[in-house]
Structures are given as C-alpha cells and as structure tokens.
C-alpha cells in the first residue's frame, strides 16, 4: 500500500448524544492541521457557530506540534501553515503526537468512535493494493471500523461500518482561507451524511455540491494529475490550445473510464462537478504537475532530476499516480495498443503519458495516442 | 430571425446514382469558401481521394469571387483566405455570385437536391425566432427542403426532409489546414449520415467523434461564447484560476440546462465531446470573446466601443448570443433571481453575464451568481 497523502486532512464527526438532551448534535473534529486542515477548520468553525441546532459549538483540530497548538489556542492563527489568517475562536487545537499517516491516525481512532460516527476525507490520491486501486475513503473506512476486515461481525452481531464521504474540487487552501470564490464537491454514499457535510462546509464563497458517488469523486482527485502531465507536455512542445484542450478532454474521458472500470455505480454527473471538469482545468493550466511536465520537455531532464531541482526532492503527485494507474491497468490487460473498436477497454492517453514519462517515448507522441 | 453566421460553411452531399452503376457514391459540395470552408475542403478532398468506393472523386467548393475561383483551380490555393496552404487538386472551385447568407444560399439550392441528399452545417451560432431558439441546422433543413413549411407534403404525398447534421469542436481553420492536431464532434440524427460525415472528415490529426444529438452540439457551439465573457470578466478582475474554473464549470452546466430546456433528446455525452468541454476550454482561455471581455473590465469601455477598437467594428459573437439567450430565457420566465431549490429551472450565470455586459452590474458580481 503506497498512500500518496501529503496532507492528511480527515474530518470526523460524531453524534453527541447527551443524556438529557432530546436533540442530537454533531461534534466536529479535524484530523490534520496543515494549510488545508486549517483553512477547512476556519470554514467549519464559522458554519458551526451559525448552526447551533445542528452542531456542537467547538471544532477540534488535532495538531502534532504542541507549541503550534498553544499558538493556535491563544492567537487563533496557525502561524506556521496558514499565517495571516484568523481562525474562529471556536476552533480548538488539540495536541497529538501521532504521525500524519492515514493508517496510524485511523488506527488510533479505532474503537473510540461511536458506531454512527461519520467521516469525510479531504485527501487527494489513490492507493494500490496488489495491483488493485483502493480508495483512500475505503482505506479509512477499513481502518476506522473497529473490526477489520469489515466482514467480521461486532460482538453484538452487526457489522460496524463507519460512513466515509469525500470532499474534492477546484480549490486551494490559501484561497479558501482568504474567502476567494471557489467550489468543491462532496461525494457521499449516504445522502443524509452528504447533507450534513454540505451544511458544515458550504458558504457563499466556498460553494459545495453533493453527488451520490464517493469513488468517482476520489478517482477524479487522483487522476487529474496524470492528465496534467499530458497538458504540460503540450505546453512544453508549444502545441496549440486546441491540441491541449483535446488532451484534457481525452483525459477526462479516461478518468471516467477508469472509474467505471474499477468501481461500480459511478455517476456521470460527478465529472461535471467541481471535482471533475473544474479541478481538471485548474490542474492542467496552473498546477505544479503541469509546470514540471512542461520543464521535462523543455529541459530534457528526468522527472527525478526535476523533482530535485524544482520541488526540493518532493515527489510529484502526477508521476506517482501515473505509475500506479499504469500498474493497475497493466494487471487488467488494459495497456495494449489501441486496436479494437471497443474504445471503452483502452486508455491510450494514460498509456502514452506513462511511456513518455518513464519509457523514453518522444513527447511529440502526446497527440498520437 | 437574426442568424449570426460569419462563415457560411455548409457541406452538402448527394447520391450520384449513375444509370448503369450498381454502387451509389456521394458527391461532396462545400458551400462557403472562407478559411474554414477552404480548410475543410482540404480535409475532405484528401479523404475523398482515399475512399473512391464511397465518394465521387471531386469535391466542389462554391465561391462568390470568380477571380479567386480561377486562382484556386489553377494554383490550388485560396490565396485570399487560406494563403500558403495547398489544396488537393480534386477540390474544384465553382464560381457562384450569391451572397453568403444561409437563407439565400439554401433557397437557391432548394429544388435542385435529390430527396436523399444530406447536409452538414459547420456554422457556429444560434438563431432566435419569436423568442424561441432555432438551430441553424433546422433553418437549413427548412430552407433546403423543397416544400416549406415542412408539414406540406410533396406531390407524391411524402414529406421531403433533407437530413442535416452538424460539425463543431475545439479547432480553428488555420490549424486544421496545417495539420495541427485537433478534434471535432459530428452531431447526427441519422446514424448512417453521421458515419458518412465521419468518413469524409476524420484523419489522424483531425479526429472526429459522432454523437446522436444535433441540438446539443449546436447549442454548445453557440453558448460557449457567452461563458467566455464570464471567463474574461474573471481575467479582467484578476481572480484566481479556481474561480475562473468555477465559472467555466457553471457555464457548461447552464449550456446543458439550456439545451435540455429548449430541445428534446439531448445526450449528456455531447458535453464531454470536443464540441462541449474542449471547445469551451479553448474559448475561455484563448478566444477573442474572452479577450474583449477582459478589456471590458480593465478599460471600463462599453462592448460597442471595444468592438470598434479591437474588432474594427465587427460584432462579438458572445455579446450577440448573450442577448439572444437572455431574450429566450426571459420569454420562458427563466431569468428571475435564483430563489427556488429547483436549480434546473434557473440560469444564474447567464443572467449575471448579461447584467454585467448590458445592465451596468459591477463585474465583481461574476462570482455572486
């Protein structure tokens, strides 16, 4: 399992069923406190304060750094990761020394959640297990639910299965924190859970749509970075905007095919939402995957060398996901030359991007897929 | 009826049913000979030569300018509208003195076509008749079919109804002529007609997909320019790429709603094709509607003044279509403030773009729709 999770921002919510209180309210906790976790804590803190009938008044944000947690609780600002942005006073930092990896965090939570707790993952990425793609939301579900594997019954006989939604879209932490206009998509399995998350996050400048499709939303968040490599190749080659648009369009089509090939009940609407077409546009015009991929063509350096030069050795999401996607497509026999008329079964663009990035194929082949 | 048709590039095709020949072949004629007409004549000429079993060997291109027609037939180049590009020798210019307006051209053709002739419109735009949107393909159908209105029977008792497909997508004439990679979408009513047009136009650098949806393809071609105004407002205001992507995404959603509101049997796939998401991306990042709209915000001049300054008085497609779309939405009562939860029934982005362009609303409202 190689979870590609630079920011571990999982938000959990639990019913707080007070003994004498007739109304159940949600207690919100943010797991992760980087710039995205802090930005979303600001959004959630403000919304929670305005909906006291639905939410408990405090939003708890788990932080690894005890000193930083102290600063957040006194100055109401994450001076390290989101400097200059005031957090609402009802966002309370809770020091926690655990690592940021999803599995460790979830393992620690396991057994301490009510069976009706809900989670939403704000992580972009994909995991691969034995050549099969695994959603981060499934991974969280598996690790959070007290008995794993999920088929093992609870002592009372029923299955424990923590509901996990996902949030993804064309937005960046700093803009969301500053109140710049952007959108996001929540993919849900349970409509009511989706509606609670919408109420927690939606505001006039951070517009949330919900869609009944966890897998589709997550696949979009992961695969957009692969398409961005193709867009970067176009830019590096100086191809026309029509050519680049064709690559982006084919990329969106293959993201859809990928989701439909590996997951069931994919909703076509997902790809029209912010997590689909909008996030793809931003990633293919402004993202760093596009930028490094353009440099790959112009400088003729390897991606490894460029990661050192441009990203200080940090791994590029797009190349990692391109490798993972290639691995799972190869296992399914879906990386062959495009020959059959059943275009559904082939991923010529993903294949070409992989070959250009890792097998020495000339970048000019980006239009020959 | 105000047809917004700067380029009248209609391609007609007729069965040439030779008396002794058992096989029917298509005779291709291009109506219109500007840069788009000439570029598509090059594509069609090359494909016709390679498929002698399906097409008659010559492609006839109607030209208004007799001198230019002579040049095309001797030098095989449209020196005025597509200089530097060699046309195949099987493209034959046919001098014709008629104006370029769709109606006049069609009226002249009427009665001279076989009942099984097929047409494909390469015109982008929309027409409005008594507050109702009318497709250019419908207009062509009505004008070409020997008895108009269409309900009037032929002498033999059957209705004559010339089949009209449409071609639209993220492509520009000069790139198509030079062999730069781009795509296009053919919207068809009759699957067999769609396949013939694909065979006429498809080549390795001009990729054609077909979709069973004439109206959806045409609506995309017209309304993308309205969305481009919104994208230009974002650029003029210096908004983030996430905000611009949100406007483009909402624009695509309203294009879909518009098509579904006014036409039946719209295919969702259409919006994933080149005519949909790809052409919209190009138009919102590179097109002149976007450019003039950005200048509208920056210079605070009216669109009329900018059309004089930047376009030498030529009318901008986007502002014309924005007015037409507003007219038909207003007639249907769909321009109200967004209040109801039935978001399907409202077009908040189109409305806001119209108000910014023509009613003095501040451009910053582009994110307040």
JSON list of N, CA, C and O in Angstrom, two decimals, chain B residues 166 186-189 211-218 264-268 270-271:
[
{"chain": "B", "resi": 166, "resn": "UNK", "atom": "N", "xyz": [-24.48, 18.32, -37.92]},
{"chain": "B", "resi": 166, "resn": "UNK", "atom": "CA", "xyz": [-23.64, 19.48, -37.60]},
{"chain": "B", "resi": 166, "resn": "UNK", "atom": "C", "xyz": [-22.25, 19.00, -37.20]},
{"chain": "B", "resi": 166, "resn": "UNK", "atom": "O", "xyz": [-22.07, 17.91, -36.68]},
{"chain": "B", "resi": 186, "resn": "UNK", "atom": "N", "xyz": [-19.30, 15.43, -34.57]},
{"chain": "B", "resi": 186, "resn": "UNK", "atom": "CA", "xyz": [-20.43, 15.49, -35.50]},
{"chain": "B", "resi": 186, "resn": "UNK", "atom": "C", "xyz": [-21.68, 15.06, -34.75]},
{"chain": "B", "resi": 186, "resn": "UNK", "atom": "O", "xyz": [-21.72, 13.98, -34.16]},
{"chain": "B", "resi": 187, "resn": "UNK", "atom": "N", "xyz": [-22.67, 15.93, -34.74]},
{"chain": "B", "resi": 187, "resn": "UNK", "atom": "CA", "xyz": [-23.97, 15.59, -34.17]},
{"chain": "B", "resi": 187, "resn": "UNK", "atom": "C", "xyz": [-24.89, 15.15, -35.30]},
{"chain": "B", "resi": 187, "resn": "UNK", "atom": "O", "xyz": [-25.01, 15.86, -36.30]},
{"chain": "B", "resi": 188, "resn": "UNK", "atom": "N", "xyz": [-25.49, 13.99, -35.16]},
{"chain": "B", "resi": 188, "resn": "UNK", "atom": "CA", "xyz": [-26.33, 13.47, -36.24]},
{"chain": "B", "resi": 188, "resn": "UNK", "atom": "C", "xyz": [-27.71, 13.07, -35.71]},
{"chain": "B", "resi": 188, "resn": "UNK", "atom": "O", "xyz": [-27.89, 12.81, -34.52]},
{"chain": "B", "resi": 189, "resn": "UNK", "atom": "N", "xyz": [-28.68, 13.05, -36.63]},
{"chain": "B", "resi": 189, "resn": "UNK", "atom": "CA", "xyz": [-29.99, 12.48, -36.34]},
{"chain": "B", "resi": 189, "resn": "UNK", "atom": "C", "xyz": [-30.03, 11.05, -36.86]},
{"chain": "B", "resi": 189, "resn": "UNK", "atom": "O", "xyz": [-30.62, 10.16, -36.27]},
{"chain": "B", "resi": 211, "resn": "UNK", "atom": "N", "xyz": [-21.96, 11.85, -32.33]},
{"chain": "B", "resi": 211, "resn": "UNK", "atom": "CA", "xyz": [-22.90, 11.72, -31.22]},
{"chain": "B", "resi": 211, "resn": "UNK", "atom": "C", "xyz": [-24.31, 11.96, -31.76]},
{"chain": "B", "resi": 211, "resn": "UNK", "atom": "O", "xyz": [-24.52, 12.79, -32.65]},
{"chain": "B", "resi": 212, "resn": "UNK", "atom": "N", "xyz": [-25.24, 11.20, -31.23]},
{"chain": "B", "resi": 212, "resn": "UNK", "atom": "CA", "xyz": [-26.62, 11.20, -31.71]},
{"chain": "B", "resi": 212, "resn": "UNK", "atom": "C", "xyz": [-27.37, 12.40, -31.13]},
{"chain": "B", "resi": 212, "resn": "UNK", "atom": "O", "xyz": [-28.29, 12.23, -30.32]},
{"chain": "B", "resi": 213, "resn": "UNK", "atom": "N", "xyz": [-26.96, 13.61, -31.49]},
{"chain": "B", "resi": 213, "resn": "UNK", "atom": "CA", "xyz": [-27.51, 14.79, -30.81]},
{"chain": "B", "resi": 213, "resn": "UNK", "atom": "C", "xyz": [-27.14, 16.05, -31.59]},
{"chain": "B", "resi": 213, "resn": "UNK", "atom": "O", "xyz": [-26.12, 16.69, -31.32]},
{"chain": "B", "resi": 214, "resn": "UNK", "atom": "N", "xyz": [-27.98, 16.41, -32.54]},
{"chain": "B", "resi": 214, "resn": "UNK", "atom": "CA", "xyz": [-27.73, 17.62, -33.34]},
{"chain": "B", "resi": 214, "resn": "UNK", "atom": "C", "xyz": [-27.87, 18.87, -32.47]},
{"chain": "B", "resi": 214, "resn": "UNK", "atom": "O", "xyz": [-27.00, 19.74, -32.45]},
{"chain": "B", "resi": 215, "resn": "UNK", "atom": "N", "xyz": [-28.94, 18.94, -31.71]},
{"chain": "B", "resi": 215, "resn": "UNK", "atom": "CA", "xyz": [-29.23, 20.16, -30.94]},
{"chain": "B", "resi": 215, "resn": "UNK", "atom": "C", "xyz": [-28.16, 20.42, -29.89]},
{"chain": "B", "resi": 215, "resn": "UNK", "atom": "O", "xyz": [-27.69, 21.56, -29.74]},
{"chain": "B", "resi": 216, "resn": "UNK", "atom": "N", "xyz": [-27.74, 19.39, -29.16]},
{"chain": "B", "resi": 216, "resn": "UNK", "atom": "CA", "xyz": [-26.73, 19.56, -28.12]},
{"chain": "B", "resi": 216, "resn": "UNK", "atom": "C", "xyz": [-25.43, 20.12, -28.69]},
{"chain": "B", "resi": 216, "resn": "UNK", "atom": "O", "xyz": [-24.83, 21.04, -28.13]},
{"chain": "B", "resi": 217, "resn": "UNK", "atom": "N", "xyz": [-25.01, 19.56, -29.82]},
{"chain": "B", "resi": 217, "resn": "UNK", "atom": "CA", "xyz": [-23.77, 20.01, -30.45]},
{"chain": "B", "resi": 217, "resn": "UNK", "atom": "C", "xyz": [-23.89, 21.48, -30.86]},
{"chain": "B", "resi": 217, "resn": "UNK", "atom": "O", "xyz": [-23.00, 22.29, -30.61]},
{"chain": "B", "resi": 218, "resn": "UNK", "atom": "N", "xyz": [-25.02, 21.83, -31.46]},
{"chain": "B", "resi": 218, "resn": "UNK", "atom": "CA", "xyz": [-25.18, 23.22, -31.91]},
{"chain": "B", "resi": 218, "resn": "UNK", "atom": "C", "xyz": [-25.29, 24.21, -30.76]},
{"chain": "B", "resi": 218, "resn": "UNK", "atom": "O", "xyz": [-24.75, 25.32, -30.83]},
{"chain": "B", "resi": 264, "resn": "UNK", "atom": "N", "xyz": [-35.41, 18.48, -27.18]},
{"chain": "B", "resi": 264, "resn": "UNK", "atom": "CA", "xyz": [-35.61, 17.16, -26.58]},
{"chain": "B", "resi": 264, "resn": "UNK", "atom": "C", "xyz": [-34.47, 16.22, -26.98]},
{"chain": "B", "resi": 264, "resn": "UNK", "atom": "O", "xyz": [-33.73, 16.48, -27.92]},
{"chain": "B", "resi": 265, "resn": "UNK", "atom": "N", "xyz": [-34.35, 15.13, -26.26]},
{"chain": "B", "resi": 265, "resn": "UNK", "atom": "CA", "xyz": [-33.38, 14.07, -26.55]},
{"chain": "B", "resi": 265, "resn": "UNK", "atom": "C", "xyz": [-31.93, 14.56, -26.54]},
{"chain": "B", "resi": 265, "resn": "UNK", "atom": "O", "xyz": [-31.11, 14.11, -27.35]},
{"chain": "B", "resi": 266, "resn": "UNK", "atom": "N", "xyz": [-31.61, 15.48, -25.66]},
{"chain": "B", "resi": 266, "resn": "UNK", "atom": "CA", "xyz": [-30.21, 15.90, -25.51]},
{"chain": "B", "resi": 266, "resn": "UNK", "atom": "C", "xyz": [-29.42, 14.77, -24.87]},
{"chain": "B", "resi": 266, "resn": "UNK", "atom": "O", "xyz": [-29.86, 14.16, -23.90]},
{"chain": "B", "resi": 267, "resn": "UNK", "atom": "N", "xyz": [-28.24, 14.50, -25.43]},
{"chain": "B", "resi": 267, "resn": "UNK", "atom": "CA", "xyz": [-27.39, 13.41, -24.95]},
{"chain": "B", "resi": 267, "resn": "UNK", "atom": "C", "xyz": [-26.30, 13.99, -24.05]},
{"chain": "B", "resi": 267, "resn": "UNK", "atom": "O", "xyz": [-25.53, 14.85, -24.48]},
{"chain": "B", "resi": 268, "resn": "UNK", "atom": "N", "xyz": [-26.23, 13.52, -22.82]},
{"chain": "B", "resi": 268, "resn": "UNK", "atom": "CA", "xyz": [-25.25, 14.05, -21.87]},
{"chain": "B", "resi": 268, "resn": "UNK", "atom": "C", "xyz": [-23.82, 13.89, -22.40]},
{"chain": "B", "resi": 268, "resn": "UNK", "atom": "O", "xyz": [-22.93, 14.71, -22.10]},
{"chain": "B", "resi": 270, "resn": "UNK", "atom": "N", "xyz": [-22.67, 14.46, -25.22]},
{"chain": "B", "resi": 270, "resn": "UNK", "atom": "CA", "xyz": [-22.30, 15.60, -26.07]},
{"chain": "B", "resi": 270, "resn": "UNK", "atom": "C", "xyz": [-21.37, 16.59, -25.34]},
{"chain": "B", "resi": 270, "resn": "UNK", "atom": "O", "xyz": [-20.42, 17.10, -25.93]},
{"chain": "B", "resi": 271, "resn": "UNK", "atom": "N", "xyz": [-21.64, 16.81, -24.06]},
{"chain": "B", "resi": 271, "resn": "UNK", "atom": "CA", "xyz": [-20.90, 17.84, -23.33]},
{"chain": "B", "resi": 271, "resn": "UNK", "atom": "C", "xyz": [-19.50, 17.37, -22.94]},
{"chain": "B", "resi": 271, "resn": "UNK", "atom": "O", "xyz": [-18.66, 18.17, -22.56]}
]
